[in-house]
Every structure is written in structure tokens, then in C-alpha cells.
Coordinates of C-alpha atoms and ligand atoms in Angstrom, one line a residue:
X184 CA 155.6 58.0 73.6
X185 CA 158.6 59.3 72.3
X186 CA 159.2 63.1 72.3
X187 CA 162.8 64.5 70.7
X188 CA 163.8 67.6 71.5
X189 CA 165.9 69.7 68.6
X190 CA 169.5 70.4 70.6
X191 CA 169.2 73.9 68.3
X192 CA 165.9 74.6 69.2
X193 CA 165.6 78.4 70.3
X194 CA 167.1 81.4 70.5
X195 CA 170.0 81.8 68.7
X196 CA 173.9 83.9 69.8
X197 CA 172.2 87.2 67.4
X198 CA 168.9 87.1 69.4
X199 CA 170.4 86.5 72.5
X200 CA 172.2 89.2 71.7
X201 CA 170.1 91.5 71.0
X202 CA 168.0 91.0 74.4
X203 CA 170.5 91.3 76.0
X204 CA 171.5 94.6 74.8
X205 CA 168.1 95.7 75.1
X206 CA 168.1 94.7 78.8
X207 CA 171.0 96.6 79.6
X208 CA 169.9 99.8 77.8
X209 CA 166.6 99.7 80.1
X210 CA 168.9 99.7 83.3
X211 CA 170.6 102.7 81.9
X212 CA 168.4 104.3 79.5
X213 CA 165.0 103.9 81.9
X214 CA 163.2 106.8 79.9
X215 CA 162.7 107.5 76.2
X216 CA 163.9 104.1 74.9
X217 CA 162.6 102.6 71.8
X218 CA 163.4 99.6 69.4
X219 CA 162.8 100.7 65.9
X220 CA 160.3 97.3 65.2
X221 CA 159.5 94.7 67.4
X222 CA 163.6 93.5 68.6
X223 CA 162.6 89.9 67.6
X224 CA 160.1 88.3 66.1
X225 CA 158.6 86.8 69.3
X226 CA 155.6 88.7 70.6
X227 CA 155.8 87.2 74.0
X228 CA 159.4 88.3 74.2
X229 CA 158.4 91.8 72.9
X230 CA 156.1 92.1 75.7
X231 CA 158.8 91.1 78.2
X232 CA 160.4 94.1 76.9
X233 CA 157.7 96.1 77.2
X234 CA 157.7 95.6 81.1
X235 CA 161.2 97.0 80.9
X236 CA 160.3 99.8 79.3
X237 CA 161.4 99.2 76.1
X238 CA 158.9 100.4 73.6
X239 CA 158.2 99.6 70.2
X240 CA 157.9 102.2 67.3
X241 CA 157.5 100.9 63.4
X242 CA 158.8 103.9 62.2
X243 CA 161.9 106.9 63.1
X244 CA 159.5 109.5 62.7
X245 CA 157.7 108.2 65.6
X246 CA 160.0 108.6 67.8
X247 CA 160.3 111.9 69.7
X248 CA 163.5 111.5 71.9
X249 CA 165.8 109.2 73.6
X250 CA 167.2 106.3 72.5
X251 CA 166.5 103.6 69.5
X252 CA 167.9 100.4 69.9
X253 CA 168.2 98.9 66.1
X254 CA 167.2 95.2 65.7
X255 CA 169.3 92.4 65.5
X256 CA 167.8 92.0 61.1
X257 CA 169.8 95.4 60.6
X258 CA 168.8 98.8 59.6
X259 CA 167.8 100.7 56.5
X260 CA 170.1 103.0 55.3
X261 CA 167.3 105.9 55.7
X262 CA 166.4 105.1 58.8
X263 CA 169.9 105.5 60.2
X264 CA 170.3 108.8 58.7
X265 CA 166.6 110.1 60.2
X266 CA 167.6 108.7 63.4
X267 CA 171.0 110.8 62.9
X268 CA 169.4 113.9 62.2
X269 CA 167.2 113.4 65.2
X270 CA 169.5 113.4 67.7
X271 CA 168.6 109.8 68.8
X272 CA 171.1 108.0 70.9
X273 CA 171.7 105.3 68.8
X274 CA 172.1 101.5 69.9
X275 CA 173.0 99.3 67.6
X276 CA 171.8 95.5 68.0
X277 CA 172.5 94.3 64.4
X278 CA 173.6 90.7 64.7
X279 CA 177.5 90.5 63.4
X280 CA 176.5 87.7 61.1
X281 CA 173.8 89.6 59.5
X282 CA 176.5 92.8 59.2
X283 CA 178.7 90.5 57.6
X284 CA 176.2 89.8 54.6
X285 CA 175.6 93.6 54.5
X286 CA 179.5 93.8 54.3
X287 CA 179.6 91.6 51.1
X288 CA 176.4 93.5 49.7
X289 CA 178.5 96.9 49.9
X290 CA 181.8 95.2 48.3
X291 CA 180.0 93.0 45.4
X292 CA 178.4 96.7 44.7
X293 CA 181.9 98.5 44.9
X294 CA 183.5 95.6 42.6
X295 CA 180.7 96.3 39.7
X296 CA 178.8 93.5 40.3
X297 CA 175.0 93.0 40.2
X298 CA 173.5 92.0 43.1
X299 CA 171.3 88.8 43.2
X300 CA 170.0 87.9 47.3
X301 CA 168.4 84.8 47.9
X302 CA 165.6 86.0 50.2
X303 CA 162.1 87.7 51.1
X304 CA 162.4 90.8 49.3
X305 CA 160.0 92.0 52.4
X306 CA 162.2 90.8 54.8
X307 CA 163.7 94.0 57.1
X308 CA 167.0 92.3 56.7
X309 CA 166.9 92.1 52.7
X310 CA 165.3 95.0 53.0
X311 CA 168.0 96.9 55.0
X312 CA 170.6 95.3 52.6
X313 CA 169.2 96.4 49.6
X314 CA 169.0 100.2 50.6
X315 CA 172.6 100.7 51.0
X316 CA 172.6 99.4 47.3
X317 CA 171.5 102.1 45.1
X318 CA 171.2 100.3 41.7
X319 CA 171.6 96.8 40.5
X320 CA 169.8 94.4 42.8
X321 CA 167.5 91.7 42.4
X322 CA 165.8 89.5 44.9
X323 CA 164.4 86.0 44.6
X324 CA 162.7 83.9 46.5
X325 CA 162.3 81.0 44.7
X326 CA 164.4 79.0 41.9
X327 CA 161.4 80.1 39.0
X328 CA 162.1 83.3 40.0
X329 CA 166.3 83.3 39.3
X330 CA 165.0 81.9 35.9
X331 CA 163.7 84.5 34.4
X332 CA 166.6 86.7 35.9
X333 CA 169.6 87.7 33.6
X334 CA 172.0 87.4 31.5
X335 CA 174.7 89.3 33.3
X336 CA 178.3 90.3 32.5
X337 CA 179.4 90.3 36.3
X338 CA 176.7 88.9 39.1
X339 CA 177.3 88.4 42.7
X340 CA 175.2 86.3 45.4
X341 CA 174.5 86.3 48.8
X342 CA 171.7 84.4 51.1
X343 CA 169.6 86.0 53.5
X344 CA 171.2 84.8 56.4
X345 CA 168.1 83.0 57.8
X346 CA 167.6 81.0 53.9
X347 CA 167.8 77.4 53.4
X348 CA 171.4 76.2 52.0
X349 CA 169.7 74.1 49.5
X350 CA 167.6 77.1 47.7
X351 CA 170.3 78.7 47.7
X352 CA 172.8 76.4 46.0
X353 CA 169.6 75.7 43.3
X354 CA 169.2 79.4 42.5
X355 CA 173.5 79.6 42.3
X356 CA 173.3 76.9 40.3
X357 CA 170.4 78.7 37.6
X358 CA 172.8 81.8 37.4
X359 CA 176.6 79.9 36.7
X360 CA 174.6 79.7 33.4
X361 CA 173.6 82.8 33.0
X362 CA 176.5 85.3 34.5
X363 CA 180.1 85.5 32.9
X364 CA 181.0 86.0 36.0
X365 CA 180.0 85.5 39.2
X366 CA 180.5 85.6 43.1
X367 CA 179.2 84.2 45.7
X368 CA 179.1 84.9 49.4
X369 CA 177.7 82.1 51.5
X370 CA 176.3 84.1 54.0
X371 CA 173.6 81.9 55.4
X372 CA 173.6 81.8 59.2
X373 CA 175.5 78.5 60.5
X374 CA 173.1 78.0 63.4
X375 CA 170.5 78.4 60.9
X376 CA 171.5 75.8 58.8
X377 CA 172.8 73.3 61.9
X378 CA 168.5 74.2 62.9
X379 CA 167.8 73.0 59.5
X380 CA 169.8 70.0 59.2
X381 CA 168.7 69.2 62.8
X382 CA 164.9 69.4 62.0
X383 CA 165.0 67.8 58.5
X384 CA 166.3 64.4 60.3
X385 CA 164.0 64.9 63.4
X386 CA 160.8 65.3 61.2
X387 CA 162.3 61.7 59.5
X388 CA 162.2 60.0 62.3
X389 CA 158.6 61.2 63.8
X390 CA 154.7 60.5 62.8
X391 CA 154.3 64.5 64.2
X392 CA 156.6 67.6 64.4
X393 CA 155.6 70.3 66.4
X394 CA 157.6 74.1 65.5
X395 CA 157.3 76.7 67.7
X396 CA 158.1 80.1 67.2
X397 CA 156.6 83.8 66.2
X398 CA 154.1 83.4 62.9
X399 CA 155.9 86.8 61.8
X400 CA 159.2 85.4 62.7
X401 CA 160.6 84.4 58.9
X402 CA 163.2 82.0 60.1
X403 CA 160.3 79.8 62.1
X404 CA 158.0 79.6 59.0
X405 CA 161.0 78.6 56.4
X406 CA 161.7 75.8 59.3
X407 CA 158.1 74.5 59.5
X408 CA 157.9 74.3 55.5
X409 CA 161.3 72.7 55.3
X410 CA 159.5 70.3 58.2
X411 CA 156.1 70.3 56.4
X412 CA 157.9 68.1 53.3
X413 CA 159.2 65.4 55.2
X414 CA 156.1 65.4 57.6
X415 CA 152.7 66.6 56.8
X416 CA 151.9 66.2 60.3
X417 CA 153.5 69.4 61.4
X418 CA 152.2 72.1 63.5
X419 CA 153.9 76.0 63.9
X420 CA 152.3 77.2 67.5
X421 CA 153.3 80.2 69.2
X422 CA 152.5 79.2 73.1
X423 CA 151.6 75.8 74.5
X424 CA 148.0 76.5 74.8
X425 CA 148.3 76.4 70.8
X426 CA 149.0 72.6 71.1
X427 CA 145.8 70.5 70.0
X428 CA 145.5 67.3 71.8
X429 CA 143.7 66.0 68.7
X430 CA 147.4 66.6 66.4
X431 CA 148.8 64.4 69.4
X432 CA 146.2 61.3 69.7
X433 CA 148.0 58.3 68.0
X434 CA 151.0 59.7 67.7
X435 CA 153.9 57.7 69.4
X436 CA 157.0 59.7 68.1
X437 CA 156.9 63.6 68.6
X438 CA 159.4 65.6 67.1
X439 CA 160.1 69.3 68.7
X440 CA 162.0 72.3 67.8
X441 CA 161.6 76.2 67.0
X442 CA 162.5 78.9 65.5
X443 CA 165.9 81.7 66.4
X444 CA 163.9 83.8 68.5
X445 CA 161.6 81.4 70.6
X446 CA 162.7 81.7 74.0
X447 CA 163.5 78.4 76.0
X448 CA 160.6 79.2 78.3
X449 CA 158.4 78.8 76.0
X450 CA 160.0 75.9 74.4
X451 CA 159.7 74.1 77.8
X452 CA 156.2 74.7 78.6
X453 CA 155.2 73.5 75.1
X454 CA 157.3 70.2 76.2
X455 CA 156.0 69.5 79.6
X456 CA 152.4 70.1 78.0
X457 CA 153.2 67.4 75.0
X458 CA 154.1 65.0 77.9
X459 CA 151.0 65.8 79.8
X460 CA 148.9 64.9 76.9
X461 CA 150.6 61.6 76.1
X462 CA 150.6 60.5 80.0
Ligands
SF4_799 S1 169.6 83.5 63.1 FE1 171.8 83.8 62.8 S2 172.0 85.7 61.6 FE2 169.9 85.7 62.5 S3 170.1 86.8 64.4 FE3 170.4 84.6 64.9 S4 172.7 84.3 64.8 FE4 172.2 86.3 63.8

């Protein structure tokens, strides 16, 4: 048996990030310290947290006191200001990549352009971009939907950062038609795509690919669909006692990777299991 590993599997600089920042706050912040969310989309990580100290709450209003850390997908415009008006000590874990794409949001707005993102319109981080947008904005998900989107005199584009590069040059391509003028912002995460490219020729080269990764983490999904197409044999776990021995049996080349916020714990367990199974 053959098992390859994805060199990009795991967590990525913005998670990393993030944990770390929320693993400082709990030395120095011990009481009243909350992430607005879940910090990543990993509920074994979460729970890590959670032995810290650091709790979650979904919404501001929810918190009494003390300190919010804000999530590495960015935060809503109104939930910044409630958190303001509270008092909160604020900590901001918003990954710099994904600030950038709120960056270009705020300026394609300032310039008079519509606003077109590429992304899960339920996505916090399209969601946090959007509300420091007051009008004009439009978010698609799929190349049918850019379709029936337009005409516009002046459109500009960005990518949830976390989006496949390909979508997203389909969908720019739909609106050069349609826009007189148009932007675009590539602001697709590079270790996202590099995770992308990576899997793409793994799941070519295997007869199963196994993703691991949070079902509610966005990025881990789009990477088992983009996996899925290539090779129907592909599994998205969360933990290695996910793994099915029956998705394994005559299978002599086993692909592996997962998604930005799996940690590499967890990626190795689900390894040394997969060689267990096929010793
Ligand atoms: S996937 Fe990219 S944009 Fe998202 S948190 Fe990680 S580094 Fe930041």
C-alpha cells in the first residue's frame, strides 16, 4: 500500500494564528474570555480551547464582560460596534489575508463600484465583508448564479479567500461581458490554492482520498468536492475513528490531506490508523 501525505495538509499561518493568540490571551486574560464563534472551524480544537478557558459565545449580546477574541474569518461590522459599546476588551484574530480582501471590499465600494464576491453568502467571512458595505453587493456561489447577475456600468470582484481559483476565473469571466468596467481583486488565499493544486494531483494519482477536517469548516468541504471529481472514492472524516476499514479494503494507493484548520494531531492519528488497516 501506498499512502501520500498532502505537504499542505493542515492548519494554515491565519489559523495558526489565531490559536495562538487565543493561547496567549488565556495566560493573561484567565477570566471572562470569549471568542465571538467557535475560533476555527475544528471542534476538537474548540474544545482544546475550552480547557483553557476560552469560551465560546455565538452572539455579543451574550457576552457579559471581559474579553472577546474575534476569529480569524473577520468580524461584522455590528458586532464590532456592540462589542465597543460594551466595554469588551477587544482582541482581534482576523487573519491579515482575509483583512486584505475586506480592504479591497471597502475601496471597490469608495471607487463607485458594485460589488460582486465569489463565495457562501453564509459564510462569517462574506458575511463580515458584506456588512461594512452598505449597498451594492451581490454574492454568488456558483457560475449560473453570475449569469443571471447584471449589466453593470462599474463592477468590481473579489474571492472569498478560501474559494477555488477556477470558479472564480469562470464567474470573472461571465461578468467581462456584462460590466463596462470592471476590477478585480484576486484575493483568494495562496495556501488555499497551493492545498488545492496539491489535492487535485494527489486525488489523480490514488484509487481513495481520504479529507480530514471540521464538516462546518467551509474550506474542508470545497477541498473534498474539488477531490470528489477526480475521485469518487473520497471520504471527509473529522477524527480517525471516522475511518471505515471497508473505504480502505482493495485499495493500494491512499491519498491524504485536510482542510486549514485540522490540526496535525489529528492529521497523524488518521495516518498511523490508515497504515494500521493496510498492515
Ligand atoms: S485559509 Fe488563508 S485566509 Fe483563511 S485563515 Fe488560513 S491563511 Fe488566512
Amino acid at each position: 500500500m501506498k499512502l501520500i501525505v498532502a505537504k499542505s495538509a493542515g492548519v494554515c499561518f491565519g489559523v495558526k494564528r489565531a490559536m495562538d493568540i487565543a493561547r496567549e490571551a488565556a495566560k493573561k486574560y484567565p477570566k471572562d474570555l470569549y471568542t465571538l464563534g467557535p475560533l476555527i472551524h475544528n471542534p476538537q480544537a474548540v474544545e482544546f480551547l475550552d480547557q483553557l478557558g476560552v469560551k465560546v459565545k455565538n452572539r455579543i449580546e451574550h457576552i457579559p464582560r471581559g474579553t472577546v477574541i474575534f476569529r480569524s474569518h473577520g468580524v461584522s461590522l455590528r458586532d464590532l460596534m456592540k462589542a465597543r459599546e460594551k466595554r469588551l476588551r477587544i482582541i482581534d484574530a482576523t487573519c491579515p489575508i482575509v483583512k486584505r480582501a475586506q480592504h479591497y471590499a471597502k475601496y471597490l465600494h469608495r471607487h463607485g463600484y458594485d460589488l460582486l464576491i465569489v463565495g457562501d453568502a453564509q459564510h462569517p467571512e462574506v458575511e463580515a465583508i458584506r456588512s461594512y458595505i452598505p449597498e451594492g453587493v451581490d454574492v454568488v456561489e456558483d457560475v449560473e448564479a453570475s449569469q443571471r447577475l447584471g449589466p453593470w456600468e462599474k463592477l468590481g470582484i473579489i474571492a472569498q479567500t478560501t474559494q477555488s481559483f477556477s470558479l472564480f476565473k469562470e464567474v470573472v469571466a461571465v461578468c467581462l461581458e456584462r460590466a463596462k468596467e470592471l476590477r478585480v481583486f484576486n484575493t483568494i488565499c495562496h495556501a488555499t490554492t497551493i492545498r488545492q493544486m496539491e489535492a487535485v494531483e494527489i486525488a489523480k494519482k490514488v484509487d481513495c482520498m481520504i479529507v480530514i477536517g471540521g464538516y462546518n469548516s467551509g474550506n474542508t468541504q470545497r477541498l473534498a468536492a474539488i477531490c470528489r471529481d477526480i475521485q469518487p472514492h473520497t471520504y471527509h472524516i473529522e477524527t480517525s475513528q471516522e475511518l471505515h476499514p471497508k473505504w480502505l479494503a482493495g485499495r493500494e494507493k491512499i491519498g491524504l490531506t485536510a482542510g486549514a484548520s485540522t490540526p496535525s494531531w489529528i492529521i497523524k492519528e488518521v495516518e498511523v490508523k490508515v497504515r494500521h488497516l493496510k498492515s
